[in-house]
Short mmCIF file of C-alpha atoms in Angstrom, two decimals:
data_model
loop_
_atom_site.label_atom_id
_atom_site.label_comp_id
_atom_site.label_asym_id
_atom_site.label_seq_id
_atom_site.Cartn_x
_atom_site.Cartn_y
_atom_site.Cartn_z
CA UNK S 1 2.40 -37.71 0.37
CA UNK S 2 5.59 -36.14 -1.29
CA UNK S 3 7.45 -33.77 -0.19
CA UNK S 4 10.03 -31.48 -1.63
CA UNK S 5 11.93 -28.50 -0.03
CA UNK S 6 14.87 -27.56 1.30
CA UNK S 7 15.71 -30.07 3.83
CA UNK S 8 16.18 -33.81 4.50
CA UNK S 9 13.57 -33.71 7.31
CA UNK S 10 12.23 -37.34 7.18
CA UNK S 11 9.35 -38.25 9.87
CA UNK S 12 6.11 -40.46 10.17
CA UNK S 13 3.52 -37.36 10.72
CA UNK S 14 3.27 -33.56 9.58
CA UNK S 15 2.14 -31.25 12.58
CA UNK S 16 -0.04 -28.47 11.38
CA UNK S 17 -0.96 -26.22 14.08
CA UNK S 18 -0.32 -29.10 16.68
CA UNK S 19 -2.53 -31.44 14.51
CA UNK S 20 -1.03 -34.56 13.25
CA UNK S 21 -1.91 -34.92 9.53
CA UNK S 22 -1.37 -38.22 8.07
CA UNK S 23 -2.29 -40.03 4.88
CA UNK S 24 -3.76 -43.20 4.43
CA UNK S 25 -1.26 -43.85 1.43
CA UNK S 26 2.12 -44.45 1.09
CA UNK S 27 4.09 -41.33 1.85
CA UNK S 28 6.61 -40.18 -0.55
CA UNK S 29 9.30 -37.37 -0.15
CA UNK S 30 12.10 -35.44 -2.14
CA UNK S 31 14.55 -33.32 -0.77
CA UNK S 32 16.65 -31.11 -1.93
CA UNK S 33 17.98 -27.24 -2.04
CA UNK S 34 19.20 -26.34 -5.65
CA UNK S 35 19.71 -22.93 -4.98
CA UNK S 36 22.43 -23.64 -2.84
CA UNK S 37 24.49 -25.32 -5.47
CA UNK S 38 27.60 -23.59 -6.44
CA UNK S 39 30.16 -23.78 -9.73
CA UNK S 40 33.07 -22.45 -10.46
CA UNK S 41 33.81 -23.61 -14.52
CA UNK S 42 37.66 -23.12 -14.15
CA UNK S 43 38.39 -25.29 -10.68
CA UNK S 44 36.33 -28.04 -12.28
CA UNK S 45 37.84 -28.84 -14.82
CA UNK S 46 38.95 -32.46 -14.94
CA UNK S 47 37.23 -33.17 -12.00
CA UNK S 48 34.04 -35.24 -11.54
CA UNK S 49 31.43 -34.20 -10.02
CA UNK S 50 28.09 -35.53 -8.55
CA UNK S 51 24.68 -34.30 -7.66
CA UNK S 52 22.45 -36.52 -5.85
CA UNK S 53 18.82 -36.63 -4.79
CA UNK S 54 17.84 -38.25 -1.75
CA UNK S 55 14.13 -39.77 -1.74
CA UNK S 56 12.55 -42.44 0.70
CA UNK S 57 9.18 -44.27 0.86
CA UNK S 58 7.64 -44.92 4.12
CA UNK S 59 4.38 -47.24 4.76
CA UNK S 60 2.27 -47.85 7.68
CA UNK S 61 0.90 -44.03 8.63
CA UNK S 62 -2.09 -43.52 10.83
CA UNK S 63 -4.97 -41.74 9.52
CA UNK S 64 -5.93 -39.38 11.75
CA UNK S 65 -7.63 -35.98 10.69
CA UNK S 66 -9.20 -34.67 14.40
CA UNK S 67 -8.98 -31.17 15.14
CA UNK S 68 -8.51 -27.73 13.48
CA UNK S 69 -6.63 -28.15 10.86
CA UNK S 70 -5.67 -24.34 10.03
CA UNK S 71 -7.06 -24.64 6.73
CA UNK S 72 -9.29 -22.20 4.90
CA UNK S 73 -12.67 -22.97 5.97
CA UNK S 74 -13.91 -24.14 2.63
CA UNK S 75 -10.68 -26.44 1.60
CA UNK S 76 -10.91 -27.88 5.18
CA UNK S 77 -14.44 -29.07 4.89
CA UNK S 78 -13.35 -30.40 1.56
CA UNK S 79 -10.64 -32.27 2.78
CA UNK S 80 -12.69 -33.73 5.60
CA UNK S 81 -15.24 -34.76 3.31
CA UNK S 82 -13.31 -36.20 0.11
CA UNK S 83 -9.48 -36.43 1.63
CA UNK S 84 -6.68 -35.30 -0.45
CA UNK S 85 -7.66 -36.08 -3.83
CA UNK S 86 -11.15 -34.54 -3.22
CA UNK S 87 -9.76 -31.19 -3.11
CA UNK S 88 -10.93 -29.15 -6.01
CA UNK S 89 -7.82 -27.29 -7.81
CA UNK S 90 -9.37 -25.20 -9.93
CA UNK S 91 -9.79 -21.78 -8.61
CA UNK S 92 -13.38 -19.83 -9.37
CA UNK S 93 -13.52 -16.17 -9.18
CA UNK S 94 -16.96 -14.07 -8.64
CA UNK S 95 -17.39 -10.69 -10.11
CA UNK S 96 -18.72 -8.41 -6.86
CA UNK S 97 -22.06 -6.30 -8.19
CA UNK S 98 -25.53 -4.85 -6.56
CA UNK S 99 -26.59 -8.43 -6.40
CA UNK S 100 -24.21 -9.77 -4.00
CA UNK S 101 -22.03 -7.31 -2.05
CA UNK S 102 -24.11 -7.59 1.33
CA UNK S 103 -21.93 -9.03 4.10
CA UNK S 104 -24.32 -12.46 3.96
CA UNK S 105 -24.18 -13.07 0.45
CA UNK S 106 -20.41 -12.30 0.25
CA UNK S 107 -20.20 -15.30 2.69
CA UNK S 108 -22.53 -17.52 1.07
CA UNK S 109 -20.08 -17.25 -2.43
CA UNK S 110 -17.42 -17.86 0.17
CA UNK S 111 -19.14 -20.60 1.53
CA UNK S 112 -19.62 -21.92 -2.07
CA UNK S 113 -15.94 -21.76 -3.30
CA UNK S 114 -15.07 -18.48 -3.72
CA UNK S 115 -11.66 -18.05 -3.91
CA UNK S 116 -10.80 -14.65 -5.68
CA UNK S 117 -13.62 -11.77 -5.46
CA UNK S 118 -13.23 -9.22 -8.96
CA UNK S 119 -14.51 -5.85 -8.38
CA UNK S 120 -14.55 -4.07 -12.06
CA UNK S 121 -13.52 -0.41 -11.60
CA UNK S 122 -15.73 0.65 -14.69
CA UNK S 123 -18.86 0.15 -12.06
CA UNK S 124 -20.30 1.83 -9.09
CA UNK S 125 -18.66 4.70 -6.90
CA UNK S 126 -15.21 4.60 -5.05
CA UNK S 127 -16.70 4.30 -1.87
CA UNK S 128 -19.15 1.53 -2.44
CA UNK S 129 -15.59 -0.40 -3.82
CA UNK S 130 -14.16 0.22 -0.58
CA UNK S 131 -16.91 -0.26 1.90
CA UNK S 132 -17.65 -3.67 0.08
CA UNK S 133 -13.67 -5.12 0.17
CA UNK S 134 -13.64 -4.04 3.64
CA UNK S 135 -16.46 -6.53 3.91
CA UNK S 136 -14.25 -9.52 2.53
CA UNK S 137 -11.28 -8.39 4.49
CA UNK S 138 -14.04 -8.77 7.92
CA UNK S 139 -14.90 -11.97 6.36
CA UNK S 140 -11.25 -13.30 6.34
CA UNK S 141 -10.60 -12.34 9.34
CA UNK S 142 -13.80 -13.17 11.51
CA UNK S 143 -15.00 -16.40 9.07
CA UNK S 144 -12.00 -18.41 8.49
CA UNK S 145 -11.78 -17.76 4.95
CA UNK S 146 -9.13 -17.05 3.08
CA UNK S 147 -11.14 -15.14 -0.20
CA UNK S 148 -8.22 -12.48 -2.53
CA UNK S 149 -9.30 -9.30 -3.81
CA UNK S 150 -8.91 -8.48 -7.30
CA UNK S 151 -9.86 -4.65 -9.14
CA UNK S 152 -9.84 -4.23 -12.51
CA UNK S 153 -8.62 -1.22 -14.58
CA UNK S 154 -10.88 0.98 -17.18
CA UNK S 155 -8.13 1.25 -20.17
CA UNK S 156 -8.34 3.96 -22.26
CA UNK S 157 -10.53 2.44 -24.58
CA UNK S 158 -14.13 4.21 -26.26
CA UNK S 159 -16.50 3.66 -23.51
CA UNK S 160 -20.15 4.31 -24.00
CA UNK S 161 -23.34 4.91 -21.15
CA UNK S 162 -26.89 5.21 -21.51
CA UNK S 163 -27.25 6.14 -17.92
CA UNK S 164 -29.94 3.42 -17.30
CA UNK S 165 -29.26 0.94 -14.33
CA UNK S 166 -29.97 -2.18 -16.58
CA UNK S 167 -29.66 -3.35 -20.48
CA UNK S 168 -31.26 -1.25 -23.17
CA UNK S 169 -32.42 -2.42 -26.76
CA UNK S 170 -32.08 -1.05 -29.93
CA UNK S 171 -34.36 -1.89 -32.38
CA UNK S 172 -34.84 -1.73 -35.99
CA UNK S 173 -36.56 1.46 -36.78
CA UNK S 174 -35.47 3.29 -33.21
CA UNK S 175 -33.51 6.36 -33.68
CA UNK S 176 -30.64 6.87 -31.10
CA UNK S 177 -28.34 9.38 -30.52
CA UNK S 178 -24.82 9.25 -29.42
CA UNK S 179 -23.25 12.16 -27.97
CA UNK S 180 -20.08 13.76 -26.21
CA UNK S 181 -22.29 15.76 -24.22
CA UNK S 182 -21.84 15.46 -20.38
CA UNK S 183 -24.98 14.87 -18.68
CA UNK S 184 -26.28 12.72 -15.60
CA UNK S 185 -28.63 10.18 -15.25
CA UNK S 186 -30.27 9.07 -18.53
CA UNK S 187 -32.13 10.49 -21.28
CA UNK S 188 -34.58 8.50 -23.24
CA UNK S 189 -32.69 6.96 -26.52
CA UNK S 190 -29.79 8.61 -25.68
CA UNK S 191 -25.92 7.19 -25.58
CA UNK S 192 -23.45 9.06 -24.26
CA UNK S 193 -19.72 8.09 -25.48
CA UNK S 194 -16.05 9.33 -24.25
CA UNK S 195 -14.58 9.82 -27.89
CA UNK S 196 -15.95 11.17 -31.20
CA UNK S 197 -15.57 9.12 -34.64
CA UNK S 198 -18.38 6.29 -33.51
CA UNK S 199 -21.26 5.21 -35.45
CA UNK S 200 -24.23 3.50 -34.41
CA UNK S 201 -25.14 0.17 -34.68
CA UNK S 202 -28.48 -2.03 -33.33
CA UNK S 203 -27.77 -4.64 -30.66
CA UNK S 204 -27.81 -4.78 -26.66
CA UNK S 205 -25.95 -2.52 -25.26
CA UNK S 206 -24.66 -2.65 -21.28
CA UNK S 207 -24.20 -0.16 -19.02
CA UNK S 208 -20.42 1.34 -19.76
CA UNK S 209 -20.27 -0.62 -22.77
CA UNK S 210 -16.73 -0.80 -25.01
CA UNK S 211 -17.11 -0.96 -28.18
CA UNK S 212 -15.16 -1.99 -31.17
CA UNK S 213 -16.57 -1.67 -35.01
CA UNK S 214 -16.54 -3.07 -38.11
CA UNK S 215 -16.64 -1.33 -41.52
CA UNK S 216 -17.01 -3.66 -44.66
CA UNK S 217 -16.03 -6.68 -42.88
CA UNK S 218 -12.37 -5.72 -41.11
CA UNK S 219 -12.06 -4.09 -37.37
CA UNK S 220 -11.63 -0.40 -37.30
CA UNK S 221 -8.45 0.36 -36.20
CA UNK S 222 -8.52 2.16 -32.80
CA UNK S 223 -6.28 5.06 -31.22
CA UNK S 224 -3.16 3.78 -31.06
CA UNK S 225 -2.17 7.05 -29.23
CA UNK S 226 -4.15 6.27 -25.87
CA UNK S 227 -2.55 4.73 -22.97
CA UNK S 228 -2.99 1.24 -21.56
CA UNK S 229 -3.61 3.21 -18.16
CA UNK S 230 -5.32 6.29 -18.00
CA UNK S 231 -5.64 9.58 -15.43
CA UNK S 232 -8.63 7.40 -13.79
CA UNK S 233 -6.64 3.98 -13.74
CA UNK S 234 -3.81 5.25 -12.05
CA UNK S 235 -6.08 6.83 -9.83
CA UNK S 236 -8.08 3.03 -9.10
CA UNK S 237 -4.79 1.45 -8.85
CA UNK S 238 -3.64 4.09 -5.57
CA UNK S 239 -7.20 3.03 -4.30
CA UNK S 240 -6.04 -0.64 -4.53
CA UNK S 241 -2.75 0.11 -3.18
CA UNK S 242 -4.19 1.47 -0.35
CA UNK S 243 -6.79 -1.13 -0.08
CA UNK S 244 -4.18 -3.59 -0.31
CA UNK S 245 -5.72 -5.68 -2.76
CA UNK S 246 -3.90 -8.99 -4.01
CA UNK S 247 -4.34 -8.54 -7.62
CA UNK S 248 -4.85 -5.25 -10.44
CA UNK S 249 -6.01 -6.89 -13.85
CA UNK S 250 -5.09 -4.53 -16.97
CA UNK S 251 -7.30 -4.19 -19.26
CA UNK S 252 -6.19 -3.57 -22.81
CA UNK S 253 -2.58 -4.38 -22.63
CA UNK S 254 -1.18 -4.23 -26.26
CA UNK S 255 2.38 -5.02 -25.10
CA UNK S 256 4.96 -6.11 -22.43
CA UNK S 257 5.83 -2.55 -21.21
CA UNK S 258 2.49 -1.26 -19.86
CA UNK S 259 2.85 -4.89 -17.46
CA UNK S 260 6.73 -3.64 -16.74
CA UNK S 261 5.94 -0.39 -15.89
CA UNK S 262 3.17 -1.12 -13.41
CA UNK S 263 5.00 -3.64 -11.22
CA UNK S 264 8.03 -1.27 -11.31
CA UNK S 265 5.78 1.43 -10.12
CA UNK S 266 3.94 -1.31 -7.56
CA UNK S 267 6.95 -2.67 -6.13
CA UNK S 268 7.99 0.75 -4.88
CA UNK S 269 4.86 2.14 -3.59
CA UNK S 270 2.59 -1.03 -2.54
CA UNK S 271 3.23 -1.92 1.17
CA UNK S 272 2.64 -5.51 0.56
CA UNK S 273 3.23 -7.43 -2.93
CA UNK S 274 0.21 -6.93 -5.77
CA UNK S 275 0.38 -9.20 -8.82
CA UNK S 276 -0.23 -8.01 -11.99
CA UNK S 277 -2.81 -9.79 -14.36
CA UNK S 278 -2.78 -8.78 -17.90
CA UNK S 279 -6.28 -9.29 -19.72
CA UNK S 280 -5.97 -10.75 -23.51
CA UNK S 281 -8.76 -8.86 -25.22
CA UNK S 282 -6.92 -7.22 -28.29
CA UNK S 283 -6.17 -8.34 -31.35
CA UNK S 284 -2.44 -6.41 -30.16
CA UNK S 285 -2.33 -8.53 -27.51
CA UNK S 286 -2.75 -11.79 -29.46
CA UNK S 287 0.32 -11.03 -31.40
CA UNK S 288 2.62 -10.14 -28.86
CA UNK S 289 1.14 -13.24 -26.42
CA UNK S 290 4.31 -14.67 -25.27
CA UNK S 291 6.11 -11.69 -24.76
CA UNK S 292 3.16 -10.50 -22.29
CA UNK S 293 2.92 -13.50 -20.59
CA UNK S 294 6.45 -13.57 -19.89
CA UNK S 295 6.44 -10.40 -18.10
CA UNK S 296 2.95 -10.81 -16.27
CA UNK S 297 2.01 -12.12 -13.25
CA UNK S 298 -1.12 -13.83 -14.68
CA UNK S 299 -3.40 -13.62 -17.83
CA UNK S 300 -7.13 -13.11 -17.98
CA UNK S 301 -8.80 -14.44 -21.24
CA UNK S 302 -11.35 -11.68 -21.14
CA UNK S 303 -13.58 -13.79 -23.93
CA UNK S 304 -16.40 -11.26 -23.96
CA UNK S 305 -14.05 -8.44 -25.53
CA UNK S 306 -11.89 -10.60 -27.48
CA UNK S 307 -15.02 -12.08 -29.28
CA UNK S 308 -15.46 -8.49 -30.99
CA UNK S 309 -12.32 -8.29 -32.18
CA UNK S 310 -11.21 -11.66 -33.80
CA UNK S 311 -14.29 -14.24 -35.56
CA UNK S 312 -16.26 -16.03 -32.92
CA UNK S 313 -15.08 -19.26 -34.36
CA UNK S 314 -11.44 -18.59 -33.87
CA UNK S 315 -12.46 -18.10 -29.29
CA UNK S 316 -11.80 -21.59 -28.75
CA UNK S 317 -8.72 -21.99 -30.21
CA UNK S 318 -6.98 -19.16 -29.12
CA UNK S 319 -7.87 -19.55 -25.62
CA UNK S 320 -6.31 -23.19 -26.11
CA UNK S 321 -3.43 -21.39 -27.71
CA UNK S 322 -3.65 -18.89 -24.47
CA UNK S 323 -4.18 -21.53 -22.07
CA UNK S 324 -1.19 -23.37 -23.46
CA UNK S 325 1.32 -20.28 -23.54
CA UNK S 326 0.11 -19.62 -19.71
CA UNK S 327 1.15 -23.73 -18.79
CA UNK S 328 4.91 -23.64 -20.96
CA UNK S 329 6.27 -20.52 -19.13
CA UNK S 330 4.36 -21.60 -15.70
CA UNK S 331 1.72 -17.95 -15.40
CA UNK S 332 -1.73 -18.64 -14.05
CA UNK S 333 -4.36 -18.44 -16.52
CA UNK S 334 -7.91 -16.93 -16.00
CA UNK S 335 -10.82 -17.90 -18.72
CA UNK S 336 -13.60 -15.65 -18.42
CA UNK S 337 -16.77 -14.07 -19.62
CA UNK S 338 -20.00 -16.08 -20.60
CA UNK S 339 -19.09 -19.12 -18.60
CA UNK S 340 -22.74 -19.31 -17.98
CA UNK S 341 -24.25 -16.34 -19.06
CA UNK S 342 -28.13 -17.54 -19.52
CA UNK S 343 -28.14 -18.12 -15.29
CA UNK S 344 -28.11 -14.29 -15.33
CA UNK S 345 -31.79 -14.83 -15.81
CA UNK S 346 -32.38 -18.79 -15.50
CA UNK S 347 -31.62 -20.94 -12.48
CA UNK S 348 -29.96 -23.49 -14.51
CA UNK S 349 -27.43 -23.60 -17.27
CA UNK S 350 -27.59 -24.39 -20.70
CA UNK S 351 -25.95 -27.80 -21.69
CA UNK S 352 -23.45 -26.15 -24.32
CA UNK S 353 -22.37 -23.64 -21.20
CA UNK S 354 -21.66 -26.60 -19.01
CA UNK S 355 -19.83 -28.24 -21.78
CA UNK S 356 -17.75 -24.90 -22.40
CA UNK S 357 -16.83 -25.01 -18.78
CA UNK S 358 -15.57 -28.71 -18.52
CA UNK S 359 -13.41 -27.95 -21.77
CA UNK S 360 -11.64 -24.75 -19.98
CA UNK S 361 -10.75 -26.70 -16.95
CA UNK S 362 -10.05 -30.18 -19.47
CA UNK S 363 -7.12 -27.43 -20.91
CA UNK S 364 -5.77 -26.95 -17.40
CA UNK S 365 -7.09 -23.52 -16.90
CA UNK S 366 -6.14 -22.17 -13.15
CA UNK S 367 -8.81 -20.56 -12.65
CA UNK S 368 -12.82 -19.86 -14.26
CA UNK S 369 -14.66 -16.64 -13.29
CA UNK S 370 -18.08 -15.22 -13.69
CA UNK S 371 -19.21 -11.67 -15.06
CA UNK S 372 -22.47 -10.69 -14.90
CA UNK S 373 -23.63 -14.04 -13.22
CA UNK S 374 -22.56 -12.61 -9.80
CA UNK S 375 -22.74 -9.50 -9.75
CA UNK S 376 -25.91 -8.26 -11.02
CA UNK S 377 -27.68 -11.96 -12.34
CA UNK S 378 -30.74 -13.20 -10.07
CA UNK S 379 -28.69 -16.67 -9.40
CA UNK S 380 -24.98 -16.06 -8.51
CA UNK S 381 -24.58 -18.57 -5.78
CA UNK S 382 -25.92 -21.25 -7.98
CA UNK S 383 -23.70 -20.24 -11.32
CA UNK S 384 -20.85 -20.46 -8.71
CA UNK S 385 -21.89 -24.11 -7.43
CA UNK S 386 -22.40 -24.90 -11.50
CA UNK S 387 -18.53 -24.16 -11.83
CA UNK S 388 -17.49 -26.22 -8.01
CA UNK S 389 -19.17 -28.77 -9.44
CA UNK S 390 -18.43 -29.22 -13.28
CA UNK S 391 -14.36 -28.32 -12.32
CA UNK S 392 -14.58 -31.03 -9.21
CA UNK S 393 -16.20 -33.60 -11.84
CA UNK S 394 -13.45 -32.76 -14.71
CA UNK S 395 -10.68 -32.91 -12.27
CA UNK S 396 -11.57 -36.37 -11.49
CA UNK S 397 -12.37 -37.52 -14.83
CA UNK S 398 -8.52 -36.27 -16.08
CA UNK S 399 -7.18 -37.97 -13.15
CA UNK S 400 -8.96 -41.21 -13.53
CA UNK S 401 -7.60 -40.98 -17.53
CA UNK S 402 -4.51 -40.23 -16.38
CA UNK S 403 -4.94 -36.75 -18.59
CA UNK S 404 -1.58 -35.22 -18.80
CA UNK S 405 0.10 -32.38 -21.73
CA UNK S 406 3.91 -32.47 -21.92
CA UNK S 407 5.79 -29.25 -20.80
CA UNK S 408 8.28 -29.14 -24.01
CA UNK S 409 9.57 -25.80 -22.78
CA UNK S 410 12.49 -25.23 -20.16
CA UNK S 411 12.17 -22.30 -18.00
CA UNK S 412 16.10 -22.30 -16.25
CA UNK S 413 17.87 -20.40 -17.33
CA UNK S 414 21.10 -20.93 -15.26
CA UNK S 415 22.00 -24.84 -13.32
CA UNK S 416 20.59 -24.21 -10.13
CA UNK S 417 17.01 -22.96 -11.46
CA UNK S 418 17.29 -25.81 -14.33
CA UNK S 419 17.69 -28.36 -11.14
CA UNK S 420 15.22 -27.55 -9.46
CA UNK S 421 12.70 -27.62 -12.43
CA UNK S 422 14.09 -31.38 -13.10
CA UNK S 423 13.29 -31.84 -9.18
CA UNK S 424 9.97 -30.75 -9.68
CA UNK S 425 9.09 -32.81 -12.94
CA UNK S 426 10.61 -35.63 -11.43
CA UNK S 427 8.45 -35.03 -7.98
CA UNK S 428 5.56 -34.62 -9.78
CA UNK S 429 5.58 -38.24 -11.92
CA UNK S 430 6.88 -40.29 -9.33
CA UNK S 431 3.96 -39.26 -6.78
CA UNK S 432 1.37 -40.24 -9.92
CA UNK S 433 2.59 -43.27 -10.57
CA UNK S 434 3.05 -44.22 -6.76
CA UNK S 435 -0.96 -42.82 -6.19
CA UNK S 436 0.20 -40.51 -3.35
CA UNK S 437 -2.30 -38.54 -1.29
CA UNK S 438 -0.74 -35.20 -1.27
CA UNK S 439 2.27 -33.24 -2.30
CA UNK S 440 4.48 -31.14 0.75
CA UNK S 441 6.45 -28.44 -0.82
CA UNK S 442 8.66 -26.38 2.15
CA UNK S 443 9.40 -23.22 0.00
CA UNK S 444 10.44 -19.10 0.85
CA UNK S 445 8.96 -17.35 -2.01
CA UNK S 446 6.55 -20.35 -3.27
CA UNK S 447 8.66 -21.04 -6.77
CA UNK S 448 9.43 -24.44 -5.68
CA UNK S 449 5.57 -24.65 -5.58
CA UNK S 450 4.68 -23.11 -8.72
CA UNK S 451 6.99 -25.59 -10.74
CA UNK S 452 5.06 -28.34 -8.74
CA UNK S 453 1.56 -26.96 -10.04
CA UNK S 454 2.69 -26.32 -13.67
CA UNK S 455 2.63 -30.08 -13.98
CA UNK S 456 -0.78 -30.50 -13.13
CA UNK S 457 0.03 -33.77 -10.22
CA UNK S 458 -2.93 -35.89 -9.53
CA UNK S 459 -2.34 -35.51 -5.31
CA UNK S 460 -3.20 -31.38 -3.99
CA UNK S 461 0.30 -29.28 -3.65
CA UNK S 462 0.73 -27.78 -0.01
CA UNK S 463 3.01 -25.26 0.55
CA UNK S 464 4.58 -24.25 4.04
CA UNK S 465 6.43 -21.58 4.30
CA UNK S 466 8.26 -19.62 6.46
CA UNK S 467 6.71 -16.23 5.37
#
């Protein structure tokens, strides 16, 4: 194992919980608190000075793993079952719908590999949102897992309903009409839409369906005068806040600002931190990428979305492009929508969707997460068991090529946070080329962590903390 943190702490075992965990391996550990380094330019001048990093190499650990190890039930079986390098690292998130927000099948996605559960604000009532989180949260707490909540904003953006429960068709020869009238429930080939200037087109449409259009080949230009969060938003997000939810994705962020101004107005009313995702669906948000990414917490490639607004044959690079932006200034990066969208339907996936899958976690994608498959498809535990599966096989195959990018970019900015990053690069190659089990990381605020994970180590990353 390796082990960076703050402190020269050097022993044979790690106690978790009273549990000795050891590695069968060699065990390999970094120390070292860069934060605490100190200049002054003027007094040291003509003098020499020295920074050292203290590392040691022990052999001959036992290889015990008895007992509770603390562990989030699902990572814990893992680890029992396939040791350290078994442990999957990709995270999978599950879209929470009609067809699996019962307290059972909630814990059978948990059971699966759940690790983040998405509940899209467009959908179903405020109440059924927070019956249905208070279901994970009982889950947590009386399970052993350790599932996060994510909600998802609106965005002002032209929204469209046909009232019907499930997917409509338009056909050639079908008249429709789309209206601004206010009505409830649904009237037979009737749309109703939230902003005037639309035209129809044929073509399946979903239940509180966006829309973008085309006229002689280029995108219509949208609104430009509508927020990124609207009256409802801002209402969802106070729901979150006081549902404490761990994450709010934004939907339709065309710049850094609308990301600035949330946190700001999170970080003084939230009791307990909320990240802030920002979802790259835009053409807007394409060309100010780095800028958003910079200021976010996280970035959702919202594919489905995005594929209406730039050629479909242009999706796979620019989610490289994405994926690679996310990895140089160390954000988590989400790819979503139509991971396996025919096992809405069918019980198993198309090969090109499995394929699709293995190339998003082959770019070092954090995390994969499914739409419709989950929450209203016929088959969401096994779409989710698809993904544990195809990410645990990928993993292995990059690690068993020895699959690594470069990081070209530096993120210090002053000595101390420039040290530490060396520290981490540094931890990170050594305990590759040594074939360590596992990584220990002693951090406050996790950043020591988080520079660990940006470089994608062969061995898991454990982080203890204080907190």
């Amino acid at each position: 194992m390796a082990v960076t943190g703050d402190s020269a702490v050097f022993c044979r075992r790690i106690i978790i919980n009273g549990l000795d965990v050891s590695s069968k391996n060699w065990v390999f550990r970094v120390s070292a608190n860069p934060l605490r380094f100190g200049f002054n330019a003027e007094k040291l001048k003509g003098s020499k000075v020295k920074i050292g990093v203290r590392a040691a190499v022990e052999l001959g650990v036992s290889k015990s793993l008895e007992g509770s190890l603390g562990l989030d039930v699902v990572i814990e079986g893992e680890l029992r079952e396939k040791g350290f390098l078994g442990l999957r690292k990709t995270k999978l998130v599950c879209t929470i719908g009609p067809a699996c927000c019962s307290f059972e099948d909630l814990e059978r996605l948990a059971l699966a590999g759940m690790n983040v559960a998405r509940f899209n604000m467009c959908h179903n009532t405020r109440e059924w949102h927070r019956h249905v989180i208070r279901r994970i949260k009982r889950l947590n707490e009386e399970k052993g897992f350790c599932v996060s909540v994510m909600i998802d904003t609106e965005g002002s953006q032209h929204v469209i309903d046909h009232g019907a429960p499930s997917s409509v068709k338009a056909e050639d020869g079908s008249i429709w009409l789309f209206t601004t009238e206010k009505f409830e429930g649904s009237r037979p080939f009737t749309v109703q839409a939230n902003y005037e200037g639309f035209s129809e087109d044929p073509g399946l449409l979903l239940p509180r369906a966006k829309l973008s259009f085309w006229r002689n080949g280029k995108l219509v230009e949208k609104n430009q005068e509508l927020p990124t969060l609207s009256t409802k938003d801002w209402s969802d997000i106070e729901f979150g806040i006081s549902e404490r939810v761990d994450f709010i994705a934004m939907s339709f962020v065309n710049d850094a600002d609308a990301i600035k101004h949330l946190k700001n107005y999170l970080s003084a009313k939230a009791p307990k931190p909320i990240r802030v995702l920002a979802k790259i669906e835009s053409l807007e948000s394409l060309h100010k990428l780095e800028e958003i990414v910079e200021v976010s917490d996280g970035i959702m490639v919202a594919r489905g979305d995005l594929g209406v607004e730039i050629p479909l044959e242009q999706i796979p690079a620019v989610q490289q492009k994405i994926t690679h932006v996310c990895r140089q200034l160390n954000k988590p990066v989400i790819v979503a929508s139509q991971l396996l969208e025919s096992m809405i339907e069918y019980p198993t996936p198309t090969r090109a969707e499995v394929a699709d899958v293995s190339e998003a976690v082959r770019q070092y994608a954090d995390a994969l997460m499914l739409s419709g498959e989950s929450a209203i498809g016929s088959y969401g535990q096994k779409a989710l068991s698809v993904l544990r599966m195809t990410s645990s096989r990928m993993e292995l195959w990059s690690r068993e090529e020895n699959q690594q990018i470069g990081l070209q970019q530096q993120l210090g900015q002053t000595l101390p946070d420039v040290i530490a990053e060396q520290i981490c690069n540094c931890s990170v190659e050594m305990a590759n080329n040594l074939g360590v089990d596992a990584i220990f990381v002693y951090t406050k605020h996790g950043h020591m962590a988080s520079l660990l994970s940006r470089n994608r180590p062969c061995p898991p990353v454990f982080a203890f903390t204080n907190g």
